[in-house]
mmCIF file of C-alpha atoms and ligand atoms in Angstrom:
data_model
loop_
_atom_site.group_PDB
_atom_site.id
_atom_site.type_symbol
_atom_site.label_atom_id
_atom_site.label_comp_id
_atom_site.label_asym_id
_atom_site.label_seq_id
_atom_site.Cartn_x
_atom_site.Cartn_y
_atom_site.Cartn_z
ATOM 1 C CA MET C 26 -5.572 106.745 87.047
ATOM 2 C CA LEU C 27 -6.791 103.151 86.537
ATOM 3 C CA GLY C 28 -7.249 103.248 82.753
ATOM 4 C CA PRO C 29 -3.790 101.914 81.782
ATOM 5 C CA TYR C 30 -4.216 98.808 83.933
ATOM 6 C CA ILE C 31 -7.804 97.664 83.404
ATOM 7 C CA GLU C 32 -9.211 95.728 80.455
ATOM 8 C CA GLU C 33 -12.685 94.435 79.755
ATOM 9 C CA GLY C 34 -13.303 90.963 81.164
ATOM 10 C CA MET C 35 -10.792 91.258 83.995
ATOM 11 C CA THR C 36 -11.382 90.054 87.529
ATOM 12 C CA VAL C 37 -10.439 92.870 89.896
ATOM 13 C CA LEU C 38 -10.200 93.104 93.680
ATOM 14 C CA ASP C 39 -10.889 96.457 95.360
ATOM 15 C CA VAL C 40 -9.501 95.746 98.815
ATOM 16 C CA GLY C 41 -10.578 98.135 101.562
ATOM 17 C CA CYS C 42 -13.238 99.354 99.149
ATOM 18 C CA GLY C 43 -14.999 101.577 101.692
ATOM 19 C CA PRO C 44 -18.328 102.833 100.261
ATOM 20 C CA GLY C 45 -17.167 101.794 96.788
ATOM 21 C CA PHE C 46 -16.143 104.944 94.927
ATOM 22 C CA PHE C 47 -13.513 102.996 92.964
ATOM 23 C CA THR C 48 -15.517 99.756 92.907
ATOM 24 C CA VAL C 49 -18.199 101.367 90.772
ATOM 25 C CA ALA C 50 -15.641 102.868 88.363
ATOM 26 C CA LEU C 51 -13.831 99.523 88.109
ATOM 27 C CA ALA C 52 -17.079 97.635 87.458
ATOM 28 C CA ARG C 53 -17.802 99.959 84.536
ATOM 29 C CA MET C 54 -14.290 99.470 83.171
ATOM 30 C CA VAL C 55 -14.295 95.647 83.265
ATOM 31 C CA GLY C 56 -17.627 95.554 81.425
ATOM 32 C CA PRO C 57 -20.315 92.875 81.475
ATOM 33 C CA ALA C 58 -17.778 90.031 81.118
ATOM 34 C CA GLY C 59 -15.688 91.240 84.046
ATOM 35 C CA ARG C 60 -16.038 90.976 87.791
ATOM 36 C CA VAL C 61 -15.096 93.142 90.758
ATOM 37 C CA ILE C 62 -14.695 91.784 94.275
ATOM 38 C CA ALA C 63 -15.314 94.581 96.764
ATOM 39 C CA ALA C 64 -13.754 93.614 100.086
ATOM 40 C CA ASP C 65 -13.827 95.507 103.357
ATOM 41 C CA LEU C 66 -13.525 94.905 107.067
ATOM 42 C CA GLN C 67 -16.595 96.974 107.863
ATOM 43 C CA ALA C 68 -20.040 95.550 107.138
ATOM 44 C CA GLY C 69 -21.386 99.130 107.143
ATOM 45 C CA MET C 70 -19.191 100.084 104.172
ATOM 46 C CA LEU C 71 -20.317 97.060 102.193
ATOM 47 C CA GLN C 72 -23.915 97.907 103.048
ATOM 48 C CA LYS C 73 -23.463 101.423 101.619
ATOM 49 C CA LEU C 74 -22.031 99.976 98.436
ATOM 50 C CA LYS C 75 -24.839 97.448 98.245
ATOM 51 C CA HIS C 76 -27.414 100.250 98.327
ATOM 52 C CA LYS C 77 -25.454 102.202 95.725
ATOM 53 C CA ILE C 78 -25.502 99.406 93.136
ATOM 54 C CA GLN C 79 -28.864 97.819 93.949
ATOM 55 C CA GLY C 80 -31.041 97.567 90.855
ATOM 56 C CA SER C 81 -28.272 98.722 88.510
ATOM 57 C CA GLU C 82 -26.531 96.679 85.804
ATOM 58 C CA LEU C 83 -23.362 96.787 87.913
ATOM 59 C CA GLN C 84 -24.916 94.689 90.669
ATOM 60 C CA GLU C 85 -24.194 91.378 88.968
ATOM 61 C CA ARG C 86 -20.559 92.302 88.265
ATOM 62 C CA ILE C 87 -19.765 93.144 91.880
ATOM 63 C CA THR C 88 -19.300 90.593 94.658
ATOM 64 C CA LEU C 89 -19.280 91.982 98.198
ATOM 65 C CA HIS C 90 -16.935 90.313 100.660
ATOM 66 C CA GLN C 91 -16.401 91.045 104.344
ATOM 67 C CA CYS C 92 -12.806 90.445 105.503
ATOM 68 C CA ALA C 93 -11.648 89.477 108.965
ATOM 69 C CA LYS C 94 -9.176 91.874 110.624
ATOM 70 C CA ASN C 95 -6.122 89.736 109.885
ATOM 71 C CA ARG C 96 -7.321 87.734 106.933
ATOM 72 C CA LEU C 97 -8.904 88.639 103.615
ATOM 73 C CA GLY C 98 -10.242 85.114 103.190
ATOM 74 C CA LEU C 99 -10.395 85.184 99.382
ATOM 75 C CA SER C 100 -9.442 82.374 97.010
ATOM 76 C CA ALA C 101 -10.577 83.601 93.551
ATOM 77 C CA LYS C 102 -7.629 84.455 91.271
ATOM 78 C CA VAL C 103 -7.540 88.096 90.180
ATOM 79 C CA ASP C 104 -5.897 90.154 87.405
ATOM 80 C CA PHE C 105 -5.657 93.412 89.302
ATOM 81 C CA ILE C 106 -5.828 94.552 92.913
ATOM 82 C CA LEU C 107 -6.481 98.121 94.019
ATOM 83 C CA ALA C 108 -5.544 99.031 97.598
ATOM 84 C CA PHE C 109 -6.402 102.723 97.832
ATOM 85 C CA TYR C 110 -5.685 104.545 101.085
ATOM 86 C CA MET C 111 -5.894 101.355 103.136
ATOM 87 C CA VAL C 112 -2.467 99.674 103.544
ATOM 88 C CA HIS C 113 -1.547 101.975 106.468
ATOM 89 C CA GLU C 114 -4.575 100.555 108.333
ATOM 90 C CA ILE C 115 -3.277 96.966 108.124
ATOM 91 C CA PRO C 116 -1.486 95.784 111.289
ATOM 92 C CA ASP C 117 0.005 92.609 109.745
ATOM 93 C CA GLN C 118 1.264 93.818 106.372
ATOM 94 C CA GLU C 119 3.473 90.735 105.827
ATOM 95 C CA GLY C 120 0.419 88.469 106.061
ATOM 96 C CA PHE C 121 -1.644 90.879 103.963
ATOM 97 C CA PHE C 122 0.852 90.930 101.076
ATOM 98 C CA ALA C 123 1.320 87.162 101.217
ATOM 99 C CA GLU C 124 -2.426 86.771 100.795
ATOM 100 C CA LEU C 125 -2.516 89.228 97.886
ATOM 101 C CA ARG C 126 0.343 87.346 96.239
ATOM 102 C CA SER C 127 -1.500 84.039 96.612
ATOM 103 C CA ILE C 128 -4.567 85.250 94.691
ATOM 104 C CA LEU C 129 -2.777 87.293 92.012
ATOM 105 C CA LYS C 130 -2.626 85.734 88.532
ATOM 106 C CA PRO C 131 0.953 85.405 87.135
ATOM 107 C CA ASP C 132 0.760 88.637 85.082
ATOM 108 C CA GLY C 133 -1.480 90.411 87.568
ATOM 109 C CA ARG C 134 -0.730 93.773 89.140
ATOM 110 C CA VAL C 135 -1.324 95.379 92.515
ATOM 111 C CA PHE C 136 -1.826 99.144 92.660
ATOM 112 C CA ILE C 137 -1.201 100.698 96.074
ATOM 113 C CA VAL C 138 -1.943 104.353 96.765
ATOM 114 C CA GLU C 139 -1.292 105.869 100.185
ATOM 115 C CA PRO C 140 -2.280 109.302 101.514
ATOM 116 C CA PRO C 141 0.277 112.037 102.292
ATOM 117 C CA LEU C 142 -0.654 112.632 105.929
ATOM 118 C CA HIS C 143 -1.139 109.116 107.265
ATOM 119 C CA THR C 144 1.831 107.530 105.493
ATOM 120 C CA SER C 145 5.381 108.870 105.650
ATOM 121 C CA ARG C 146 7.855 108.106 102.855
ATOM 122 C CA ARG C 147 9.657 105.801 105.267
ATOM 123 C CA ALA C 148 6.493 103.879 106.193
ATOM 124 C CA PHE C 149 5.638 103.567 102.496
ATOM 125 C CA GLU C 150 9.067 102.156 101.638
ATOM 126 C CA SER C 151 8.767 99.761 104.576
ATOM 127 C CA SER C 152 5.436 98.510 103.160
ATOM 128 C CA ILE C 153 7.080 97.988 99.755
ATOM 129 C CA GLN C 154 9.842 95.969 101.429
ATOM 130 C CA LYS C 155 7.251 93.792 103.193
ATOM 131 C CA ALA C 156 5.532 93.254 99.838
ATOM 132 C CA ARG C 157 8.890 92.232 98.342
ATOM 133 C CA ASP C 158 9.424 89.739 101.167
ATOM 134 C CA ALA C 159 6.052 88.263 100.228
ATOM 135 C CA GLY C 160 7.080 87.925 96.565
ATOM 136 C CA LEU C 161 5.636 91.158 95.128
ATOM 137 C CA VAL C 162 8.128 93.539 93.521
ATOM 138 C CA ALA C 163 7.744 97.199 92.584
ATOM 139 C CA VAL C 164 7.651 97.605 88.781
ATOM 140 C CA GLU C 165 6.388 101.169 88.480
ATOM 141 C CA ARG C 166 6.061 104.286 90.618
ATOM 142 C CA PRO C 167 3.100 106.216 89.186
ATOM 143 C CA ARG C 168 3.295 109.943 89.901
ATOM 144 C CA ARG C 169 0.403 111.230 91.948
ATOM 145 C CA PHE C 170 0.177 114.697 93.428
ATOM 146 C CA LEU C 171 1.042 114.364 97.159
ATOM 147 C CA ASP C 172 -0.020 110.692 97.336
ATOM 148 C CA LYS C 173 2.459 107.836 97.283
ATOM 149 C CA ALA C 174 1.849 105.119 94.702
ATOM 150 C CA VAL C 175 3.405 101.889 93.475
ATOM 151 C CA ILE C 176 2.562 99.067 91.080
ATOM 152 C CA LEU C 177 3.623 95.596 92.221
ATOM 153 C CA GLN C 178 3.913 92.331 90.305
ATOM 154 C CA SER C 179 4.815 88.805 91.296
ATOM 155 C CA ALA C 180 8.584 88.270 91.454
HETATM 156 C C1 SAM Z 1 -9.627 105.319 104.139
HETATM 157 S S1 SAM Z 1 -10.737 104.066 103.683
HETATM 158 C C2 SAM Z 1 -10.511 104.001 101.924
HETATM 159 C C3 SAM Z 1 -11.727 103.490 101.209
HETATM 160 C C4 SAM Z 1 -11.607 103.382 99.682
HETATM 161 N N1 SAM Z 1 -10.476 102.567 99.270
HETATM 162 C C5 SAM Z 1 -11.525 104.751 99.037
HETATM 163 O O1 SAM Z 1 -10.412 105.184 98.715
HETATM 164 O O2 SAM Z 1 -12.570 105.395 98.854
HETATM 165 C C6 SAM Z 1 -9.937 102.563 104.245
HETATM 166 C C7 SAM Z 1 -10.834 101.341 104.173
HETATM 167 O O3 SAM Z 1 -10.030 100.176 104.422
HETATM 168 C C8 SAM Z 1 -10.802 99.269 105.189
HETATM 169 N N2 SAM Z 1 -9.917 98.336 105.903
HETATM 170 C C9 SAM Z 1 -9.075 98.607 106.936
HETATM 171 N N3 SAM Z 1 -8.445 97.496 107.326
HETATM 172 C C10 SAM Z 1 -8.883 96.489 106.536
HETATM 173 C C11 SAM Z 1 -8.610 95.084 106.455
HETATM 174 N N4 SAM Z 1 -7.776 94.498 107.299
HETATM 175 N N5 SAM Z 1 -9.236 94.358 105.509
HETATM 176 C C12 SAM Z 1 -10.110 94.957 104.656
HETATM 177 N N6 SAM Z 1 -10.426 96.270 104.686
HETATM 178 C C13 SAM Z 1 -9.818 97.024 105.619
HETATM 179 C C14 SAM Z 1 -11.589 100.181 106.120
HETATM 180 O O4 SAM Z 1 -12.709 99.523 106.667
HETATM 181 C C15 SAM Z 1 -11.957 101.345 105.196
HETATM 182 O O5 SAM Z 1 -13.188 101.160 104.566
#
């Protein structure tokens, strides 16, 4: 799923990383020269991820970051952002997308995947419109069984 978008040496943000299932995969894909920022609202999720990577070679590639409810609070520029099953949990999506846009490198991409039950087609399209208002346009609609997915780039 992520292979076509990730190259060695990239800086990647896994926003709403949860216990880090994708963080670990991304850290392997970016290699020793790359970096993954794993960001989540819940300290408990970051703690789980911390235990998972402790003592492994991935530890130094992964930076853990706790977000505030309405602010990611990140400034590092990134090549790729994964938001997997988390956008529907964001109350202020306009602010969220504006923040993503501000840290995305000019050729960077944002990959959003939303679950079938929590996110209707209408809610998903509304999120894409809010992203567009923040300067992120849909460039690809990857096909995923049941899930809804989109790739965004800076306008
Ligand atoms: C359903 S889980 C998905 C976890 C992970 N992306 C995965 O697919 O395994 C949603 C995650 O988004 C996080 N989250 C919700 N709102 C957030 C926010 N405003 N900022 C950062 N993370 C948030 C939650 O704490 C939770 O860990």
